[in-house]
């Protein structure tokens, strides 16, 4: 009976501990993102993981493996604005305070560079043309990530997602 009680309390403690101290370092799950063929070299997609983190996944090469891609948090380490990939400038840019990051996520200008900050990187894998990412598991609810298609404009201002980009081929205002 003692063994049963210890086992029972031990199991309860393990479950309680998971909720009290849920995010252990290195605790990740693999999630399918998309087919690699759907992302051109120089193009980035935004992905939202099951815990709500948003990630820029950028294709840098076309060798057919995970090294073609880099997955970096899209949340600026300065004050949390959304960082965007600018293929024409070969950089990630944060419009809130002109933060600039090189393609590896290292800050090169603006407040993040002054603070020596970088964009956290996520591990990727490619198998049979399918791209997957290692992300933190959700605290509650079902696991599942999604590609985010929110048309945020990357321009000056403190919340680039407040201003929506006009739909392609549609004028801003009626003539
Ligand atoms: S929030 Fe990105 S530079 Fe300030």
CSV table of C-alpha atoms and ligand atoms in Angstrom, one decimal, residues 75-83 93-101 109-112 158, ligand 1:
chain,number,residue,atom,x,y,z
A,75,UNK,CA,9.3,39.1,-32.4
A,76,UNK,CA,11.9,41.9,-32.0
A,77,UNK,CA,14.0,41.3,-28.9
A,78,UNK,CA,14.0,45.1,-28.2
A,79,UNK,CA,10.3,45.8,-27.4
A,80,UNK,CA,8.4,43.0,-29.2
A,81,UNK,CA,7.4,44.5,-32.6
A,82,UNK,CA,7.1,42.2,-35.6
A,83,UNK,CA,10.3,41.9,-37.6
A,93,UNK,CA,13.9,44.9,-40.4
A,94,UNK,CA,11.9,46.1,-37.4
A,95,UNK,CA,10.0,49.3,-38.2
A,96,UNK,CA,9.3,50.3,-34.7
A,97,UNK,CA,12.8,51.7,-34.0
A,98,UNK,CA,14.7,50.8,-37.2
A,99,UNK,CA,16.1,47.6,-35.8
A,100,UNK,CA,18.1,45.7,-38.5
A,101,UNK,CA,19.2,42.0,-38.4
A,109,UNK,CA,21.7,48.3,-36.4
A,110,UNK,CA,19.3,50.1,-34.1
A,111,UNK,CA,18.5,49.4,-30.4
A,112,UNK,CA,18.8,45.6,-30.8
A,158,UNK,CA,4.9,51.5,-33.8
B,1,LIG,S1,10.9,47.0,-31.1
B,1,LIG,FE1,12.2,46.5,-32.7
B,1,LIG,S2,13.7,48.0,-32.7
B,1,LIG,FE2,12.4,48.5,-31.1
